[in-house]
Amino acid sequence: MAEGPGAGALSPALHMDADHHFAPSYRAARRLFLDASGAAGATVQTLAHPLPGAEGEALAMDVARVGGFDLPRLLVISSACHGVEGHCGSGVQHALLGNPGFLQEAQAAGVALLFVHALNPHGFSHSRRVTHEGVDLNRNFIAFEGLDGLHRPANTGYDALAHLLVPPTWPPSEENEAALQAYTQQHGERGFQQAVSGGQYRHPLGLFYGGSGPTWSRLAIERVLRQHGAGVQQLAWIDLHTGLGPSGHGERIFAAPADAQTLARARAWWQADGGVVTALHDGSSSASQISGMLWQAARDSCPRAEYTGIALEYGTVSLAQTLWALRFDHWCAAQPPGTVPADTREAARSAMREAFYTDTPLWKQQIVTQGLAAARLALAGLSQA
């Protein structure tokens, strides 16, 4: 997508060199992030994950803070809520940490920066969207206490499709695909998307599963927010995602309580450059309406802060290709251990990487350009709060 309103601007050096901000693996991305954090003079905190990565490497949620705890305003920029999407988010974080102009702008605005690298490090390393518990982290923030499986948010559409989305054999049969097409014809493309991706809590091996309790990643980010956001008056959050929309376009999706005042504030901030802030609750976003979203951690962990947030959702490939990759990945994970050939599992991993990370110089330049623009707009908004 050509640069236009809302795309922002980069220095010539960063624009020509966007490729070096991105890494082919979690291990390499983590190294880039930690090196950039050190060079920026950030204070780094590491929350170790209990399992190893795909290469046997240590996994962690790494947190880099630039700015003192006495500052009343905090901007959080997070990556890899959905694991494999971390290739993109980590690249944006590396670019921001390595941009002296942006860091100086934050200092001048009296805003502390909190970079949360790899909310879901296991998914990032293993090229999966879900956590090691098999959970979609962006559906996990519901109140599980006192709710048994029958009283969690219902999704009757997914219930009807569950056996088709993760079929008994791979690739899916012609009958399987015809049944999915029939559902789409009956309910429309948006109805099908809502049923599949809105979140579900009854099929642990299925897509967009919200879990049966808080995940390791949820508990970790809640701890981080309590530590770093407890004393702030204004809290802003940009959570970086991929997989929806036109290739290279960063949709700014409202990610906060759906009240008129907060939505107006978000649109005042992130539409100041001519861009658009869409919302799930009014149907203007390309994304489905979702239960248990990540932003709720900010509201619950920092209840005294005035909160404003967006998810920055970058387009990659078609929705059909993305869904195919997700189904392939979940099918592999649903099989008994040792029964899926190594080359089949690697094919699924490759399909996931291609669906959620476009490894081209042009795409990376677009991603960094728009990421910096959104971060600068957040600084401007916070400075006026």
CSV table of C-alpha atoms in Angstrom, one decimal:
chain,number,residue,atom,x,y,z
A,1,MET,CA,0.0,0.0,0.0
A,2,ALA,CA,1.4,3.4,-0.9
A,3,GLU,CA,2.0,5.8,1.9
A,4,GLY,CA,-0.9,8.2,2.4
A,5,PRO,CA,-2.9,9.7,5.3
A,6,GLY,CA,-2.2,7.9,8.5
A,7,ALA,CA,1.0,6.3,7.2
A,8,GLY,CA,3.4,8.6,9.0
A,9,ALA,CA,7.0,9.3,8.0
A,10,LEU,CA,10.4,7.9,8.7
A,11,SER,CA,13.8,9.3,8.5
A,12,PRO,CA,15.4,8.3,5.2
A,13,ALA,CA,17.9,6.0,6.9
A,14,LEU,CA,15.2,4.1,8.7
A,15,HIS,CA,13.0,3.9,5.6
A,16,MET,CA,15.8,2.5,3.5
A,17,ASP,CA,16.8,0.1,6.2
A,18,ALA,CA,13.6,-1.3,7.6
A,19,ASP,CA,14.6,-4.9,6.8
A,20,HIS,CA,17.2,-5.0,9.5
A,21,HIS,CA,14.6,-4.5,12.2
A,22,PHE,CA,13.0,-7.9,11.6
A,23,ALA,CA,14.2,-11.3,12.4
A,24,PRO,CA,13.5,-14.8,11.0
A,25,SER,CA,13.1,-16.5,14.4
A,26,TYR,CA,12.1,-15.8,18.0
A,27,ARG,CA,15.6,-16.3,19.2
A,28,ALA,CA,17.0,-13.8,16.7
A,29,ALA,CA,14.2,-11.3,17.4
A,30,ARG,CA,14.8,-11.5,21.2
A,31,ARG,CA,18.5,-10.8,20.6
A,32,LEU,CA,17.8,-7.8,18.5
A,33,PHE,CA,15.3,-6.5,21.1
A,34,LEU,CA,17.7,-6.9,24.1
A,35,ASP,CA,20.6,-5.3,22.2
A,36,ALA,CA,18.4,-2.3,21.2
A,37,SER,CA,17.1,-2.0,24.7
A,38,GLY,CA,20.6,-1.8,26.1
A,39,ALA,CA,21.7,0.7,23.5
A,40,ALA,CA,18.6,2.9,24.3
A,41,GLY,CA,19.5,2.8,28.0
A,42,ALA,CA,16.3,1.0,28.9
A,43,THR,CA,15.7,-0.9,32.1
A,44,VAL,CA,15.1,-4.5,31.2
A,45,GLN,CA,13.0,-7.0,33.1
A,46,THR,CA,12.7,-10.7,32.1
A,47,LEU,CA,9.9,-13.0,33.0
A,48,ALA,CA,11.1,-16.5,32.2
A,49,HIS,CA,8.7,-18.9,30.4
A,50,PRO,CA,8.5,-22.4,31.9
A,51,LEU,CA,9.1,-24.3,28.5
A,52,PRO,CA,11.8,-24.2,25.9
A,53,GLY,CA,11.4,-22.9,22.4
A,54,ALA,CA,11.4,-24.7,19.1
A,55,GLU,CA,15.2,-24.5,18.9
A,56,GLY,CA,15.6,-25.5,22.6
A,57,GLU,CA,16.2,-21.8,23.5
A,58,ALA,CA,15.0,-20.1,26.6
A,59,LEU,CA,11.7,-18.3,26.3
A,60,ALA,CA,10.7,-15.1,28.1
A,61,MET,CA,8.5,-12.1,28.1
A,62,ASP,CA,11.1,-9.3,28.1
A,63,VAL,CA,10.1,-5.8,29.2
A,64,ALA,CA,12.1,-2.7,28.5
A,65,ARG,CA,11.3,0.6,30.1
A,66,VAL,CA,12.6,4.0,29.0
A,67,GLY,CA,11.7,6.7,31.5
A,68,GLY,CA,11.4,6.9,35.3
A,69,PHE,CA,8.6,5.6,37.5
A,70,ASP,CA,7.8,9.1,38.6
A,71,LEU,CA,6.4,10.0,35.2
A,72,PRO,CA,2.6,10.3,35.2
A,73,ARG,CA,2.1,9.0,31.6
A,74,LEU,CA,3.0,5.6,30.2
A,75,LEU,CA,2.9,4.3,26.6
A,76,VAL,CA,2.9,0.5,26.3
A,77,ILE,CA,3.9,-1.1,23.0
A,78,SER,CA,3.5,-4.8,22.9
A,79,SER,CA,4.3,-7.7,20.4
A,80,ALA,CA,3.4,-11.3,19.9
A,81,CYS,CA,0.1,-11.5,21.6
A,82,HIS,CA,-0.5,-14.1,18.9
A,83,GLY,CA,2.9,-15.7,18.9
A,84,VAL,CA,3.8,-15.9,15.2
A,85,GLU,CA,2.7,-12.3,14.7
A,86,GLY,CA,5.7,-11.3,16.8
A,87,HIS,CA,7.9,-11.2,13.7
A,88,CYS,CA,6.1,-8.0,12.8
A,89,GLY,CA,5.6,-6.5,16.2
A,90,SER,CA,9.2,-7.2,17.3
A,91,GLY,CA,10.4,-5.4,14.2
A,92,VAL,CA,8.4,-2.3,15.1
A,93,GLN,CA,9.7,-2.3,18.6
A,94,HIS,CA,13.3,-2.6,17.4
A,95,ALA,CA,12.8,0.3,15.1
A,96,LEU,CA,11.3,2.5,17.8
A,97,LEU,CA,14.0,1.7,20.3
A,98,GLY,CA,16.7,2.5,17.7
A,99,ASN,CA,15.1,5.9,16.8
A,100,PRO,CA,16.7,8.6,18.9
A,101,GLY,CA,14.2,11.2,17.6
A,102,PHE,CA,11.3,9.1,18.9
A,103,LEU,CA,12.9,8.5,22.3
A,104,GLN,CA,13.6,12.3,22.6
A,105,GLU,CA,10.0,13.1,21.8
A,106,ALA,CA,8.8,10.7,24.6
A,107,GLN,CA,11.2,12.4,27.0
A,108,ALA,CA,10.0,15.9,26.0
A,109,ALA,CA,6.4,14.8,26.4
A,110,GLY,CA,7.0,13.4,29.9
A,111,VAL,CA,6.0,9.9,28.8
A,112,ALA,CA,7.6,6.7,29.9
A,113,LEU,CA,7.8,4.0,27.3
A,114,LEU,CA,7.2,0.3,28.1
A,115,PHE,CA,8.1,-2.2,25.4
A,116,VAL,CA,6.7,-5.6,26.1
A,117,HIS,CA,8.4,-8.1,23.8
A,118,ALA,CA,6.8,-11.4,23.1
A,119,LEU,CA,3.6,-11.5,25.2
A,120,ASN,CA,3.4,-15.1,23.9
A,121,PRO,CA,7.0,-16.3,23.4
A,122,HIS,CA,6.1,-19.9,23.0
A,123,GLY,CA,3.8,-19.2,20.1
A,124,PHE,CA,6.4,-16.9,18.6
A,125,SER,CA,9.1,-19.5,18.7
A,126,HIS,CA,6.9,-22.4,17.5
A,127,SER,CA,5.2,-20.4,14.8
A,128,ARG,CA,1.8,-20.8,16.4
A,129,ARG,CA,-0.8,-18.2,17.2
A,130,VAL,CA,-1.8,-19.8,20.5
A,131,THR,CA,0.0,-20.1,23.8
A,132,HIS,CA,1.6,-23.3,25.1
A,133,GLU,CA,-1.8,-24.0,26.7
A,134,GLY,CA,-3.4,-23.9,23.2
A,135,VAL,CA,-5.2,-20.6,24.1
A,136,ASP,CA,-5.8,-17.5,22.0
A,137,LEU,CA,-4.4,-14.9,24.4
A,138,ASN,CA,-6.7,-12.2,23.0
A,139,ARG,CA,-9.7,-14.2,24.1
A,140,ASN,CA,-8.3,-15.2,27.6
A,141,PHE,CA,-9.2,-12.1,29.6
A,142,ILE,CA,-12.6,-13.1,31.0
A,143,ALA,CA,-13.5,-13.6,34.6
A,144,PHE,CA,-13.1,-17.4,34.9
A,145,GLU,CA,-13.8,-17.5,38.7
A,146,GLY,CA,-17.1,-19.1,39.3
A,147,LEU,CA,-17.8,-19.8,35.7
A,148,ASP,CA,-17.9,-23.5,34.7
A,149,GLY,CA,-17.7,-24.5,31.0
A,150,LEU,CA,-21.4,-24.1,30.4
A,151,HIS,CA,-21.5,-20.5,31.6
A,152,ARG,CA,-18.6,-19.0,29.7
A,153,PRO,CA,-19.3,-16.9,26.7
A,154,ALA,CA,-21.2,-19.0,24.1
A,155,ASN,CA,-20.5,-19.2,20.4
A,156,THR,CA,-23.1,-21.4,18.8
A,157,GLY,CA,-21.7,-20.6,15.4
A,158,TYR,CA,-18.4,-22.1,16.3
A,159,ASP,CA,-20.1,-25.1,17.9
A,160,ALA,CA,-21.7,-25.9,14.5
A,161,LEU,CA,-18.4,-25.5,12.7
A,162,ALA,CA,-15.9,-27.1,15.1
A,163,HIS,CA,-15.8,-30.6,13.5
A,164,LEU,CA,-15.3,-29.0,10.1
A,165,LEU,CA,-12.6,-26.4,11.0
A,166,VAL,CA,-10.4,-29.1,12.5
A,167,PRO,CA,-11.3,-32.1,10.4
A,168,PRO,CA,-10.4,-35.8,11.1
A,169,THR,CA,-8.0,-35.9,8.2
A,170,TRP,CA,-5.7,-33.4,6.3
A,171,PRO,CA,-6.2,-32.0,3.8
A,172,PRO,CA,-9.9,-31.5,4.3
A,173,SER,CA,-12.2,-33.6,2.1
A,174,GLU,CA,-14.4,-32.0,-0.6
A,175,GLU,CA,-17.4,-32.7,1.5
A,176,ASN,CA,-15.8,-30.7,4.4
A,177,GLU,CA,-15.1,-27.7,2.2
A,178,ALA,CA,-18.6,-27.8,0.7
A,179,ALA,CA,-20.1,-27.8,4.2
A,180,LEU,CA,-18.1,-24.7,5.2
A,181,GLN,CA,-19.2,-23.0,1.9
A,182,ALA,CA,-22.8,-23.8,2.7
A,183,TYR,CA,-22.5,-22.2,6.1
A,184,THR,CA,-20.9,-19.1,4.5
A,185,GLN,CA,-23.7,-18.8,1.9
A,186,GLN,CA,-26.3,-19.1,4.6
A,187,HIS,CA,-24.8,-16.6,7.1
A,188,GLY,CA,-22.6,-14.4,4.9
A,189,GLU,CA,-18.9,-13.8,4.9
A,190,ARG,CA,-19.1,-11.6,8.1
A,191,GLY,CA,-21.3,-14.2,9.8
A,192,PHE,CA,-18.8,-16.9,9.0
A,193,GLN,CA,-15.9,-14.8,10.2
A,194,GLN,CA,-17.7,-13.9,13.5
A,195,ALA,CA,-18.5,-17.6,14.2
A,196,VAL,CA,-14.9,-18.7,13.6
A,197,SER,CA,-12.9,-15.9,15.2
A,198,GLY,CA,-15.1,-14.3,17.8
A,199,GLY,CA,-13.8,-16.6,20.4
A,200,GLN,CA,-15.0,-19.9,21.9
A,201,TYR,CA,-14.6,-21.7,25.2
A,202,ARG,CA,-15.8,-25.2,24.6
A,203,HIS,CA,-13.4,-26.7,22.1
A,204,PRO,CA,-9.8,-26.8,23.6
A,205,LEU,CA,-8.2,-28.1,20.3
A,206,GLY,CA,-10.1,-25.6,18.2
A,207,LEU,CA,-9.3,-22.2,16.7
A,208,PHE,CA,-9.6,-19.0,18.8
A,209,TYR,CA,-10.1,-21.0,22.1
A,210,GLY,CA,-10.2,-18.6,25.0
A,211,GLY,CA,-9.1,-21.2,27.6
A,212,SER,CA,-10.5,-22.6,30.9
A,213,GLY,CA,-8.4,-20.3,33.1
A,214,PRO,CA,-5.8,-17.6,33.0
A,215,THR,CA,-2.7,-18.5,30.9
A,216,TRP,CA,0.9,-17.9,31.9
A,217,SER,CA,1.0,-15.0,29.5
A,218,ARG,CA,-2.1,-13.4,31.0
A,219,LEU,CA,-0.7,-13.6,34.5
A,220,ALA,CA,2.7,-12.3,33.3
A,221,ILE,CA,1.3,-9.2,31.6
A,222,GLU,CA,-1.0,-8.4,34.5
A,223,ARG,CA,2.0,-8.5,36.8
A,224,VAL,CA,4.0,-6.2,34.5
A,225,LEU,CA,1.1,-3.7,34.2
A,226,ARG,CA,0.7,-3.6,38.0
A,227,GLN,CA,4.4,-3.0,38.5
A,228,HIS,CA,4.8,-0.3,35.8
A,229,GLY,CA,1.4,1.3,35.6
A,230,ALA,CA,0.2,1.4,39.2
A,231,GLY,CA,1.1,5.0,39.7
A,232,VAL,CA,0.4,6.5,36.3
A,233,GLN,CA,-2.4,8.9,35.6
A,234,GLN,CA,-2.7,8.3,31.8
A,235,LEU,CA,-2.0,4.9,30.2
A,236,ALA,CA,-1.9,4.3,26.4
A,237,TRP,CA,-1.3,1.0,24.7
A,238,ILE,CA,-0.5,0.0,21.1
A,239,ASP,CA,-0.7,-3.8,20.6
A,240,LEU,CA,0.8,-5.0,17.3
A,241,HIS,CA,-0.9,-7.6,15.3
A,242,THR,CA,-1.0,-9.1,11.8
A,243,GLY,CA,-3.4,-11.1,9.6
A,244,LEU,CA,-6.3,-9.0,8.7
A,245,GLY,CA,-6.9,-6.4,5.9
A,246,PRO,CA,-5.0,-5.3,2.8
A,247,SER,CA,-1.3,-6.3,2.6
A,248,GLY,CA,0.9,-3.7,4.4
A,249,HIS,CA,-2.0,-1.6,5.7
A,250,GLY,CA,-2.1,-1.0,9.4
A,251,GLU,CA,-5.7,-0.7,10.7
A,252,ARG,CA,-6.0,1.2,13.9
A,253,ILE,CA,-8.6,-0.7,15.9
A,254,PHE,CA,-10.0,0.8,19.0
A,255,ALA,CA,-9.0,-1.4,22.0
A,256,ALA,CA,-10.6,0.0,25.1
A,257,PRO,CA,-14.0,0.1,26.9
A,258,ALA,CA,-16.7,1.0,24.4
A,259,ASP,CA,-17.8,4.2,25.9
A,260,ALA,CA,-18.2,7.4,23.9
A,261,GLN,CA,-15.7,9.4,25.8
A,262,THR,CA,-12.8,6.9,25.4
A,263,LEU,CA,-13.6,6.3,21.8
A,264,ALA,CA,-13.7,10.0,21.1
A,265,ARG,CA,-10.3,10.4,22.8
A,266,ALA,CA,-8.8,7.6,20.8
A,267,ARG,CA,-10.1,9.0,17.5
A,268,ALA,CA,-8.8,12.5,18.4
A,269,TRP,CA,-5.3,11.0,19.0
A,270,TRP,CA,-5.0,8.5,16.2
A,271,GLN,CA,-7.0,10.4,13.5
A,272,ALA,CA,-4.9,13.6,13.9
A,273,ASP,CA,-2.9,12.7,10.8
A,274,GLY,CA,-5.9,11.9,8.6
A,275,GLY,CA,-6.0,8.2,9.5
A,276,VAL,CA,-9.0,6.3,10.7
A,277,VAL,CA,-9.7,4.5,14.0
A,278,THR,CA,-12.2,1.6,13.6
A,279,ALA,CA,-14.1,-0.2,16.3
A,280,LEU,CA,-15.3,-3.7,16.9
A,281,HIS,CA,-18.5,-2.7,18.6
A,282,ASP,CA,-19.9,-0.6,15.8
A,283,GLY,CA,-18.9,-2.9,12.9
A,284,SER,CA,-16.4,-0.5,11.3
A,285,SER,CA,-13.4,-2.8,11.9
A,286,SER,CA,-12.3,-5.7,9.7
A,287,ALA,CA,-12.1,-7.8,12.9
A,288,SER,CA,-14.9,-9.7,14.6
A,289,GLN,CA,-16.5,-8.8,17.9
A,290,ILE,CA,-14.4,-10.6,20.6
A,291,SER,CA,-14.7,-11.7,24.2
A,292,GLY,CA,-11.8,-11.5,26.6
A,293,MET,CA,-9.5,-9.1,24.9
A,294,LEU,CA,-6.0,-8.2,26.0
A,295,TRP,CA,-6.7,-4.5,26.7
A,296,GLN,CA,-8.9,-5.6,29.6
A,297,ALA,CA,-5.6,-6.3,31.5
A,298,ALA,CA,-5.0,-2.5,31.5
A,299,ARG,CA,-8.4,-1.7,33.0
A,300,ASP,CA,-8.1,-4.4,35.6
A,301,SER,CA,-4.5,-4.0,36.6
A,302,CYS,CA,-4.4,-0.1,36.5
A,303,PRO,CA,-7.9,0.9,37.4
A,304,ARG,CA,-6.9,4.4,38.5
A,305,ALA,CA,-5.3,5.3,35.1
A,306,GLU,CA,-7.2,7.0,32.3
A,307,TYR,CA,-6.7,4.3,29.6
A,308,THR,CA,-6.7,4.7,25.8
A,309,GLY,CA,-5.6,2.0,23.4
A,310,ILE,CA,-5.6,0.6,19.9
A,311,ALA,CA,-4.5,-2.7,18.2
A,312,LEU,CA,-2.5,-1.9,15.1
A,313,GLU,CA,-3.5,-4.7,12.7
A,314,TYR,CA,-1.3,-5.1,9.6
A,315,GLY,CA,-2.6,-6.9,6.6
A,316,THR,CA,-0.7,-9.9,5.1
A,317,VAL,CA,-2.5,-12.4,2.8
A,318,SER,CA,-6.1,-13.2,2.1
A,319,LEU,CA,-8.4,-14.3,4.8
A,320,ALA,CA,-8.9,-17.6,3.1
A,321,GLN,CA,-5.2,-18.3,3.1
A,322,THR,CA,-4.9,-17.3,6.8
A,323,LEU,CA,-7.8,-19.6,7.8
A,324,TRP,CA,-6.2,-22.5,5.9
A,325,ALA,CA,-3.0,-22.0,7.7
A,326,LEU,CA,-4.8,-21.9,11.1
A,327,ARG,CA,-6.7,-25.0,10.4
A,328,PHE,CA,-3.6,-26.8,9.2
A,329,ASP,CA,-1.7,-25.8,12.4
A,330,HIS,CA,-4.6,-26.8,14.7
A,331,TRP,CA,-5.0,-30.1,12.9
A,332,CYS,CA,-1.3,-31.0,13.5
A,333,ALA,CA,-1.6,-30.0,17.1
A,334,ALA,CA,-4.7,-32.2,17.6
A,335,GLN,CA,-3.0,-35.4,16.4
A,336,PRO,CA,-1.5,-37.9,18.9
A,337,PRO,CA,2.2,-37.2,19.6
A,338,GLY,CA,4.6,-38.7,17.0
A,339,THR,CA,1.9,-39.4,14.4
A,340,VAL,CA,2.4,-36.3,12.2
A,341,PRO,CA,5.5,-36.6,9.9
A,342,ALA,CA,8.1,-33.9,10.5
A,343,ASP,CA,7.8,-32.5,7.0
A,344,THR,CA,4.0,-32.1,7.5
A,345,ARG,CA,4.5,-30.2,10.7
A,346,GLU,CA,7.2,-28.0,9.1
A,347,ALA,CA,4.7,-27.3,6.2
A,348,ALA,CA,2.2,-26.2,8.8
A,349,ARG,CA,4.7,-23.9,10.4
A,350,SER,CA,5.7,-22.4,7.1
A,351,ALA,CA,2.1,-21.8,6.2
A,352,MET,CA,1.6,-19.9,9.5
A,353,ARG,CA,4.7,-17.8,9.0
A,354,GLU,CA,3.6,-16.9,5.5
A,355,ALA,CA,0.1,-16.1,6.7
A,356,PHE,CA,1.2,-13.7,9.5
A,357,TYR,CA,4.5,-12.3,8.3
A,358,THR,CA,5.3,-11.0,4.8
A,359,ASP,CA,9.1,-11.2,4.5
A,360,THR,CA,9.6,-8.5,1.9
A,361,PRO,CA,11.4,-5.2,2.1
A,362,LEU,CA,8.4,-3.2,1.0
A,363,TRP,CA,6.1,-4.7,3.5
A,364,LYS,CA,8.6,-4.1,6.3
A,365,GLN,CA,9.0,-0.5,5.3
A,366,GLN,CA,5.2,0.0,5.4
A,367,ILE,CA,5.0,-1.7,8.8
A,368,VAL,CA,7.7,0.4,10.4
A,369,THR,CA,6.4,3.7,8.9
A,370,GLN,CA,2.9,3.2,10.3
A,371,GLY,CA,4.2,1.9,13.6
A,372,LEU,CA,6.2,5.0,14.2
A,373,ALA,CA,3.3,7.2,13.1
A,374,ALA,CA,1.0,5.6,15.6
A,375,ALA,CA,3.5,5.8,18.4
A,376,ARG,CA,4.1,9.5,17.8
A,377,LEU,CA,0.4,10.2,17.7
A,378,ALA,CA,0.1,8.4,21.1
A,379,LEU,CA,2.9,10.6,22.5
A,380,ALA,CA,1.1,13.8,21.2
A,381,GLY,CA,-2.2,12.6,22.7
A,382,LEU,CA,-0.7,11.8,26.1
A,383,SER,CA,1.2,15.1,26.3
A,384,GLN,CA,-2.1,16.9,25.9
A,385,ALA,CA,-3.9,14.8,28.6
